Short mmCIF file of C-alpha atoms in Angstrom, two decimals:
data_model
loop_
_atom_site.label_atom_id
_atom_site.label_comp_id
_atom_site.label_asym_id
_atom_site.label_seq_id
_atom_site.Cartn_x
_atom_site.Cartn_y
_atom_site.Cartn_z
CA MET A 19 52.03 -43.82 -35.71
CA SER A 20 50.50 -40.86 -37.06
CA LYS A 21 47.80 -39.31 -35.96
CA SER A 22 45.53 -39.46 -39.33
CA MET A 23 46.48 -43.68 -39.10
CA GLY A 24 45.34 -43.83 -35.45
CA THR A 25 41.24 -42.95 -35.77
CA ILE A 26 41.46 -44.80 -39.38
CA THR A 27 42.84 -47.68 -37.24
CA PHE A 28 39.89 -46.99 -34.43
CA ALA A 29 36.97 -46.57 -36.61
CA ALA A 30 38.60 -49.77 -38.77
CA GLY A 31 37.26 -50.69 -34.81
CA GLU A 32 32.65 -50.91 -35.79
CA ARG A 33 32.50 -54.14 -36.07
CA PRO A 34 31.34 -54.39 -39.10
CA ARG A 35 27.43 -56.05 -40.70
CA PRO A 36 26.90 -60.63 -41.79
CA GLU A 37 27.92 -60.36 -45.61
CA TRP A 38 23.70 -60.46 -46.39
CA ILE A 39 22.80 -57.79 -45.45
CA ARG A 40 25.82 -56.27 -46.81
CA THR A 41 24.56 -56.76 -50.00
CA HIS A 42 20.73 -57.01 -49.62
CA PRO A 43 20.14 -54.66 -52.37
CA ARG A 44 17.75 -53.00 -50.10
CA ALA A 45 20.65 -53.20 -46.40
CA TRP A 46 19.74 -49.44 -47.10
CA VAL A 47 16.08 -49.77 -45.78
CA ALA A 48 17.24 -51.48 -42.22
CA ALA A 49 19.75 -49.45 -41.99
CA VAL A 50 17.98 -45.75 -41.34
CA SER A 51 14.54 -47.92 -39.98
CA THR A 52 17.81 -48.44 -37.33
CA VAL A 53 18.15 -44.90 -37.68
CA CYS A 54 14.30 -44.58 -37.55
CA PHE A 55 14.70 -46.22 -33.67
CA GLY A 56 16.86 -42.76 -31.89
CA ALA A 57 14.40 -40.10 -34.38
CA PHE A 58 11.18 -41.56 -32.28
CA MET A 59 12.22 -42.00 -29.27
CA GLY A 60 14.55 -38.11 -29.16
CA GLN A 61 10.91 -36.84 -29.94
CA LEU A 62 8.70 -39.55 -27.63
CA ASP A 63 10.78 -38.07 -25.04
CA ALA A 64 11.08 -34.72 -25.09
CA SER A 65 7.48 -34.34 -25.32
CA VAL A 66 5.89 -37.50 -23.46
CA VAL A 67 8.73 -36.09 -20.33
CA ALA A 68 6.68 -32.84 -20.15
CA VAL A 69 3.43 -34.78 -19.00
CA ALA A 70 4.75 -36.26 -15.82
CA TYR A 71 6.30 -32.84 -14.13
CA ARG A 72 3.62 -32.47 -12.41
CA PRO A 73 3.74 -35.89 -10.36
CA ILE A 74 7.09 -35.59 -10.37
CA GLY A 75 7.05 -32.43 -8.62
CA GLU A 76 4.15 -34.34 -6.59
CA THR A 77 7.11 -36.85 -5.60
CA PHE A 78 9.74 -35.26 -3.95
CA HIS A 79 7.93 -31.98 -2.97
CA VAL A 80 8.70 -29.34 -5.24
CA GLY A 81 6.61 -27.23 -7.53
CA LEU A 82 6.47 -27.02 -10.90
CA ALA A 83 9.15 -24.17 -11.84
CA SER A 84 11.84 -26.36 -9.88
CA VAL A 85 10.31 -29.65 -12.29
CA GLN A 86 11.67 -27.67 -14.38
CA ILE A 87 15.13 -28.20 -14.52
CA VAL A 88 14.81 -32.08 -15.55
CA SER A 89 13.89 -30.58 -19.01
CA LEU A 90 16.80 -28.07 -18.80
CA THR A 91 19.67 -29.93 -18.71
CA TYR A 92 18.40 -32.79 -20.52
CA LEU A 93 18.48 -29.60 -23.00
CA ILE A 94 21.53 -28.63 -22.46
CA ALA A 95 23.31 -31.06 -22.91
CA LEU A 96 22.26 -31.84 -26.14
CA GLY A 97 22.67 -28.40 -27.47
CA ALA A 98 25.92 -27.44 -26.15
CA LEU A 99 27.28 -31.10 -27.44
CA LEU A 100 25.82 -31.88 -30.80
CA VAL A 101 28.32 -30.14 -32.64
CA PRO A 102 31.46 -31.26 -30.78
CA VAL A 103 30.28 -34.63 -30.86
CA GLY A 104 29.67 -34.79 -34.06
CA LYS A 105 33.27 -33.22 -36.03
CA VAL A 106 34.44 -35.91 -33.26
CA SER A 107 31.51 -39.02 -34.88
CA ASP A 108 33.87 -37.97 -38.03
CA ARG A 109 36.88 -39.29 -37.05
CA LEU A 110 36.10 -41.98 -35.19
CA GLY A 111 33.11 -43.49 -36.38
CA ARG A 112 29.91 -42.46 -36.15
CA LYS A 113 28.63 -45.88 -36.33
CA ARG A 114 30.62 -46.07 -33.44
CA VAL A 115 29.80 -42.82 -31.52
CA TYR A 116 25.92 -43.60 -32.51
CA LEU A 117 25.92 -47.46 -30.58
CA TYR A 118 27.50 -45.45 -27.55
CA GLY A 119 24.70 -42.63 -26.91
CA PHE A 120 22.30 -45.45 -27.20
CA THR A 121 23.67 -47.64 -24.98
CA LEU A 122 24.51 -43.99 -23.13
CA PHE A 123 21.09 -43.52 -22.95
CA THR A 124 20.15 -46.15 -22.20
CA VAL A 125 21.55 -46.47 -19.32
CA ALA A 126 20.85 -43.02 -17.84
CA SER A 127 16.83 -43.75 -18.58
CA VAL A 128 17.19 -46.87 -15.85
CA GLY A 129 18.99 -44.00 -13.48
CA CYS A 130 16.01 -41.53 -14.22
CA ALA A 131 13.09 -44.38 -13.05
CA VAL A 132 15.26 -44.82 -9.96
CA ALA A 133 16.28 -41.65 -9.67
CA PRO A 134 15.42 -41.30 -5.25
CA SER A 135 15.85 -37.46 -5.32
CA LEU A 136 15.08 -34.47 -7.95
CA ALA A 137 18.37 -33.55 -7.72
CA VAL A 138 20.00 -37.20 -9.25
CA LEU A 139 17.35 -37.10 -11.73
CA ALA A 140 18.89 -33.94 -12.82
CA VAL A 141 22.25 -34.79 -12.84
CA VAL A 142 21.08 -38.42 -14.74
CA ARG A 143 19.20 -36.26 -16.90
CA ALA A 144 22.09 -34.77 -18.59
CA ALA A 145 24.12 -37.28 -19.09
CA GLN A 146 20.81 -38.95 -21.05
CA GLY A 147 21.03 -35.55 -23.14
CA ALA A 148 24.71 -36.16 -23.22
CA GLY A 149 23.92 -39.35 -24.81
CA ALA A 150 20.84 -38.01 -27.24
CA ALA A 151 23.45 -36.07 -28.08
CA MET A 152 25.05 -39.21 -29.41
CA LEU A 153 22.24 -40.26 -31.53
CA GLN A 154 21.12 -37.06 -33.27
CA ALA A 155 24.56 -35.62 -34.54
CA ASN A 156 25.15 -38.90 -35.76
CA SER A 157 21.62 -40.01 -36.73
CA VAL A 158 21.49 -37.18 -40.27
CA ALA A 159 25.53 -38.54 -41.75
CA LEU A 160 24.23 -42.62 -41.30
CA VAL A 161 20.96 -41.95 -43.52
CA SER A 162 23.02 -40.05 -45.73
CA THR A 163 25.67 -42.31 -46.00
CA SER A 164 23.48 -44.92 -45.86
CA ALA A 165 21.58 -44.14 -48.85
CA PRO A 166 21.42 -44.00 -52.24
CA SER A 167 21.99 -41.00 -54.09
CA GLY A 168 19.00 -41.64 -55.62
CA ARG A 169 16.84 -41.65 -52.12
CA LEU A 170 18.35 -40.04 -49.93
CA ARG A 171 15.57 -37.27 -50.04
CA THR A 172 12.80 -40.64 -49.58
CA ALA A 173 15.37 -42.17 -46.86
CA LEU A 174 15.27 -38.08 -44.62
CA GLY A 175 12.14 -38.58 -45.35
CA MET A 176 12.04 -41.73 -43.00
CA GLN A 177 13.69 -40.60 -40.08
CA ALA A 178 11.31 -37.00 -40.53
CA SER A 179 8.39 -38.99 -40.26
CA ALA A 180 9.70 -41.33 -37.24
CA GLN A 181 10.67 -38.04 -35.57
CA ALA A 182 6.67 -36.57 -35.83
CA VAL A 183 4.75 -39.48 -35.07
CA GLY A 184 7.84 -39.67 -31.46
CA LEU A 185 6.26 -36.05 -30.99
CA ALA A 186 2.06 -37.40 -32.63
CA VAL A 187 1.95 -40.18 -29.92
CA GLY A 188 4.19 -39.11 -27.23
CA PRO A 189 1.60 -36.75 -24.81
CA SER A 190 -0.96 -39.20 -24.91
CA LEU A 191 1.25 -42.14 -24.73
CA GLY A 192 3.35 -40.22 -21.07
CA GLY A 193 -0.61 -39.35 -19.54
CA PHE A 194 -1.20 -43.22 -19.92
CA VAL A 195 1.47 -44.26 -18.55
CA VAL A 196 1.81 -42.05 -16.51
CA GLN A 197 -1.81 -42.88 -15.02
CA THR A 198 -1.60 -46.12 -15.02
CA PHE A 199 1.41 -46.91 -13.58
CA GLY A 200 3.63 -43.87 -12.81
CA TRP A 201 5.48 -41.29 -14.14
CA ARG A 202 9.58 -43.96 -13.82
CA TRP A 203 7.49 -45.83 -16.62
CA VAL A 204 8.07 -42.72 -18.38
CA PHE A 205 12.03 -43.08 -18.43
CA ALA A 206 11.36 -46.58 -18.11
CA MET A 207 9.62 -47.38 -21.50
CA ASN A 208 12.98 -46.34 -22.71
CA VAL A 209 14.75 -49.40 -22.15
CA PRO A 210 14.07 -51.50 -23.90
CA VAL A 211 13.59 -50.07 -26.93
CA GLY A 212 17.26 -49.34 -26.77
CA VAL A 213 18.59 -52.41 -25.71
CA VAL A 214 16.42 -54.00 -29.75
CA ALA A 215 18.18 -50.47 -31.40
CA VAL A 216 21.46 -51.02 -29.95
CA ILE A 217 21.29 -54.87 -31.00
CA ALA A 218 19.62 -53.40 -34.37
CA GLY A 219 22.75 -50.39 -34.54
CA ARG A 220 24.64 -53.60 -34.72
CA PHE A 221 24.07 -56.37 -37.20
CA LEU A 222 21.97 -52.82 -39.43
CA LEU A 223 24.71 -49.83 -39.66
CA PRO A 224 27.40 -50.06 -42.08
CA ARG A 225 30.72 -49.44 -41.39
CA THR A 226 32.29 -45.32 -41.19
CA ARG A 227 34.04 -44.89 -43.88
CA ILE A 228 36.74 -42.88 -43.99
CA ASP A 229 38.77 -40.16 -45.93
CA ASN A 230 41.05 -37.66 -44.29
CA ALA A 231 40.01 -35.97 -41.26
CA ASP A 232 38.98 -32.79 -42.11
CA PRO A 233 41.62 -30.24 -39.96
CA ASP A 234 38.67 -27.16 -39.78
CA GLY A 235 35.20 -29.39 -41.46
CA PHE A 236 32.84 -26.71 -38.76
CA ARG A 237 34.02 -23.49 -40.63
CA ALA A 238 35.20 -24.84 -44.27
CA THR A 239 31.29 -26.31 -44.32
CA LEU A 240 29.96 -23.50 -42.97
CA ARG A 241 31.81 -21.94 -46.01
CA ARG A 242 29.24 -24.77 -48.84
CA ARG A 243 26.78 -23.15 -50.95
CA GLY A 244 23.24 -23.63 -49.41
CA VAL A 245 25.09 -24.72 -45.71
CA ARG A 246 23.64 -21.56 -44.31
CA ARG A 247 20.50 -21.10 -46.32
CA GLY A 248 19.69 -25.08 -45.38
CA LEU A 249 20.01 -24.40 -41.25
CA PHE A 250 18.09 -21.39 -41.16
CA GLY A 251 15.44 -23.56 -43.69
CA ALA A 252 15.57 -26.11 -40.80
CA SER A 253 15.13 -23.78 -38.21
CA ALA A 254 12.17 -21.93 -39.38
CA ALA A 255 10.78 -25.51 -40.08
CA TYR A 256 10.89 -26.72 -36.85
CA LEU A 257 9.89 -22.79 -35.15
CA LEU A 258 6.77 -23.46 -37.75
CA LEU A 259 6.38 -26.68 -36.02
CA PHE A 260 6.56 -26.68 -32.58
CA GLY A 261 5.07 -22.47 -32.38
CA PRO A 262 1.35 -23.88 -33.28
CA ILE A 263 2.04 -26.94 -30.54
CA VAL A 264 1.92 -24.34 -27.63
CA LEU A 265 -0.72 -22.24 -29.60
CA VAL A 266 -3.14 -23.56 -30.33
CA PRO A 267 -3.58 -25.80 -26.98
CA ALA A 268 -2.91 -23.11 -25.18
CA VAL A 269 -6.02 -20.88 -26.91
CA LEU A 270 -7.92 -24.03 -27.19
CA GLN A 271 -8.09 -24.40 -23.31
CA GLU A 272 -8.85 -20.87 -22.20
CA ARG A 273 -11.31 -21.20 -24.87
CA GLY A 274 -13.40 -24.45 -22.92
CA THR A 275 -11.59 -26.78 -24.56
CA ARG A 276 -10.67 -29.99 -22.23
CA PRO A 277 -7.31 -30.22 -22.92
CA PHE A 278 -7.25 -33.71 -23.85
CA LEU A 279 -8.97 -32.42 -26.19
CA ALA A 280 -6.72 -29.65 -27.52
CA GLY A 281 -4.01 -31.98 -27.10
CA ALA A 282 -5.66 -34.02 -29.89
CA VAL A 283 -6.71 -31.41 -32.22
CA VAL A 284 -3.21 -29.83 -32.41
CA ALA A 285 -1.84 -34.18 -33.19
CA ALA A 286 -3.38 -33.48 -36.78
CA LEU A 287 -0.02 -31.27 -36.85
CA PRO A 288 2.86 -33.85 -36.28
CA ILE A 289 0.31 -36.75 -37.69
CA GLY A 290 0.63 -33.70 -40.78
CA PHE A 291 3.66 -34.22 -41.15
CA ALA A 292 4.78 -37.52 -41.19
CA PHE A 293 2.52 -38.44 -43.80
CA GLY A 294 4.06 -35.55 -45.76
CA ALA A 295 7.96 -36.73 -44.52
CA MET A 296 7.12 -40.12 -45.88
CA LEU A 297 5.15 -39.18 -49.21
CA ALA A 298 6.73 -36.63 -50.26
CA ASP A 299 8.42 -38.17 -53.39
CA ARG A 300 5.31 -39.62 -54.20
CA LEU A 301 3.17 -36.19 -53.60
CA LEU A 302 5.59 -34.33 -56.05
CA PRO A 303 6.46 -34.39 -59.38
CA SER A 304 10.18 -36.06 -59.22
CA SER A 305 12.29 -33.62 -61.89
CA TRP A 306 11.48 -30.81 -59.52
CA GLY A 307 14.63 -29.33 -58.28
CA THR A 308 15.49 -27.70 -54.29
CA ALA A 309 13.79 -24.58 -54.13
CA LEU A 310 10.22 -25.80 -55.72
CA ARG A 311 9.78 -28.52 -54.22
CA GLY A 312 10.20 -26.67 -51.32
CA ARG A 313 8.47 -24.01 -52.09
CA ALA A 314 5.11 -25.85 -52.62
CA GLY A 315 5.70 -27.01 -48.69
CA LEU A 316 6.46 -24.10 -47.49
CA ALA A 317 3.38 -22.70 -49.57
CA THR A 318 1.07 -25.54 -48.47
CA ALA A 319 2.14 -24.74 -44.53
CA ALA A 320 0.94 -20.94 -44.98
CA THR A 321 -1.74 -22.08 -46.73
CA GLY A 322 -3.18 -24.58 -43.26
CA LEU A 323 -1.80 -21.92 -41.50
CA GLY A 324 -3.51 -19.04 -43.27
CA SER A 325 -6.33 -21.25 -42.72
CA LEU A 326 -6.58 -20.79 -39.03
CA LEU A 327 -6.64 -16.85 -40.15
CA ALA A 328 -9.80 -17.24 -42.09
CA LEU A 329 -11.49 -19.59 -39.81
CA GLY A 330 -10.40 -19.37 -36.10
CA ILE A 331 -8.55 -21.51 -33.45
CA HIS A 332 -12.10 -23.26 -32.89
CA PRO A 333 -11.54 -27.53 -32.52
CA ASP A 334 -14.42 -27.99 -34.85
CA SER A 335 -12.03 -25.70 -37.36
CA CYS A 336 -8.47 -25.99 -37.32
CA ALA A 337 -7.47 -29.73 -37.21
CA VAL A 338 -7.45 -29.43 -41.25
CA GLY A 339 -5.62 -26.41 -41.09
CA LEU A 340 -3.04 -28.18 -38.49
CA ALA A 341 -2.58 -30.78 -40.46
CA LEU A 342 -2.62 -29.31 -43.89
CA ALA A 343 0.22 -26.93 -42.27
CA GLY A 344 1.51 -30.54 -40.80
CA LEU A 345 1.90 -31.59 -43.93
CA GLY A 346 3.44 -28.45 -46.84
CA LEU A 347 6.56 -28.95 -43.77
CA GLY A 348 6.51 -33.03 -44.11
CA LEU A 349 7.57 -31.67 -47.79
CA PHE A 350 9.97 -29.16 -46.95
CA VAL A 351 12.27 -30.47 -44.54
CA PRO A 352 14.00 -34.33 -45.96
CA THR A 353 14.18 -31.61 -49.01
CA ASN A 354 15.56 -29.71 -46.90
CA ASN A 355 18.15 -31.10 -44.65
CA ALA A 356 19.17 -33.78 -48.52
CA ALA A 357 20.20 -30.26 -49.97
CA VAL A 358 22.53 -29.48 -46.76
CA MET A 359 23.76 -32.78 -46.23
CA THR A 360 24.61 -33.04 -50.13
CA ALA A 361 26.96 -29.97 -49.86
CA VAL A 362 28.10 -30.55 -47.15
CA PRO A 363 31.75 -33.20 -47.50
CA ALA A 364 31.70 -37.13 -46.93
CA ARG A 365 34.28 -37.32 -44.31
CA SER A 366 32.39 -34.25 -42.73
CA ALA A 367 28.55 -36.07 -42.42
CA ALA A 368 28.13 -36.48 -38.68
CA LEU A 369 29.29 -32.88 -38.25
CA GLY A 370 26.56 -31.63 -40.74
CA GLY A 371 24.74 -33.49 -39.18
CA GLY A 372 24.89 -31.91 -35.88
CA LEU A 373 25.07 -28.89 -37.39
CA VAL A 374 21.44 -29.63 -39.17
CA SER A 375 20.76 -31.18 -34.96
CA THR A 376 21.21 -27.49 -33.76
CA ALA A 377 18.73 -25.73 -36.44
CA ARG A 378 15.77 -27.79 -35.55
CA ALA A 379 16.78 -27.96 -31.76
CA ILE A 380 17.22 -23.61 -31.62
CA GLY A 381 14.02 -23.31 -34.25
CA THR A 382 12.42 -25.79 -31.86
CA ALA A 383 13.25 -23.95 -28.82
CA ALA A 384 13.02 -20.69 -31.20
CA GLY A 385 8.73 -21.58 -31.85
CA THR A 386 8.25 -22.90 -28.51
CA ALA A 387 9.62 -19.63 -26.14
CA LEU A 388 8.62 -17.08 -28.59
CA VAL A 389 4.07 -18.44 -28.26
CA ALA A 390 5.15 -18.63 -24.64
CA ILE A 391 6.13 -15.42 -24.38
CA ALA A 392 3.70 -14.23 -25.98
CA LEU A 393 0.86 -15.92 -24.35
CA ALA A 394 2.50 -14.95 -20.86
CA ARG A 395 2.19 -11.58 -22.67
CA GLU A 396 -1.86 -12.09 -23.71
CA VAL A 397 -1.00 -11.23 -27.55
CA SER A 398 -3.70 -12.48 -29.21
CA GLY A 399 -4.27 -16.22 -30.93
CA ARG A 400 -4.61 -14.39 -34.15
CA ALA A 401 -1.30 -11.84 -34.26
CA ALA A 402 1.01 -14.57 -33.81
CA LEU A 403 -0.38 -16.92 -36.43
CA ILE A 404 0.23 -13.22 -38.42
CA ALA A 405 4.15 -13.97 -37.23
CA LEU A 406 4.26 -18.11 -38.45
CA VAL A 407 3.18 -16.97 -42.02
CA ALA A 408 5.29 -14.84 -41.98
CA VAL A 409 8.33 -16.68 -41.21
CA THR A 410 6.93 -19.62 -44.26
CA ILE A 411 7.71 -16.56 -46.87
CA ALA A 412 11.57 -15.40 -45.55
CA ALA A 413 12.62 -20.20 -45.43
CA ALA A 414 10.41 -18.91 -48.70
CA ALA A 415 12.76 -16.12 -49.66
CA THR A 416 15.73 -17.97 -48.54
CA LEU A 417 15.77 -19.96 -50.89
CA PRO A 418 17.70 -19.89 -53.82
CA ALA A 419 16.70 -18.89 -57.01
CA ARG A 420 17.44 -21.96 -58.89
CA SER A 421 17.97 -25.05 -58.07
CA ALA A 422 19.43 -28.98 -59.12
CA ARG A 423 17.72 -31.63 -60.33
CA PRO A 424 17.39 -34.18 -57.80
CA GLY A 425 20.00 -36.43 -60.11
CA GLN A 426 22.29 -33.82 -60.42
CA HIS A 427 23.67 -34.21 -56.80
CA SER A 428 26.31 -36.33 -55.82
CA ARG A 429 25.27 -38.56 -51.72
CA ALA A 430 27.17 -37.56 -49.42
#
């Protein structure tokens, strides 16, 4: 049997959806909603664990610097595997790898909850990061191949809003869980969600349709027009999302604001992001092409960040600016991701999704690290905001001068 026939046969082993689900006109909504489980849990897990650092250190009698390994092993595994897993998924089946990934993520969450030492916790977190990579590498591809071509932006907006909601509720939910039940339940609460998601995915996600697998998918994908620009845009957007999430609470607490209030204020940013991602097609004219929609979103984000420059970072004034910045990023991200995925051939959809997720991870890390470095060197909050506004201008400059209207794109 040839190699291509072998991979097709393996992918054909993915269980099909029941016929009545497959033929239902809203089947794509059910599929996208299922993927949103993973999108929500990925961002929730990333933000909720930070609240548990101190009690984890107290349990294992180590300092906060040592506890950082819990996040580092997760992020290293996630970042290293996104693109390789995407390429493998295009050959072996995106639904199958996605469900295996959620299973691994769920089992690893049990391991984290019962870990007897920090070393074991770090190792199991690496396994959890591997499972998260299998989720994230396939989530954009599953959305792109499930949604009708005219609803791709809407579908990606649903996914992006699920990520934003997970990010928004993570710190407050984590604080409640840690305070009420203990840090181990931060990981244990992933388990019921994971079980539900795996069962739902079995019945609601479509099987992979594999053509001849692209033997040189990575380089061929990056050569395509719009892909590199779109990946830069994805990185810039998440830098702009996570930069203020680090900057604003730090500045507010330095000025005497209590941590809970500082966290509540900065939650306006991901909440605005969720609204923008969900309502983009209602807020922007359907006749606008990718470039115009992208610039509108970035202009809105720049206005929100600019208002923080004008009014200052104060708890009674910056929530509106943060919400406006989040709204603009929510308008931009689904449009940008849709442009990337329509430029990627269908046979490399999971690879394209892995690249988008990698770009998002780079932006997240850059936004967090650069602002943290700036604060450590006592760079003023105003200077950091000016740099963030400059990033929005740079991202807008990379958009094409003209773009096709939405209806002219073919679905990935």
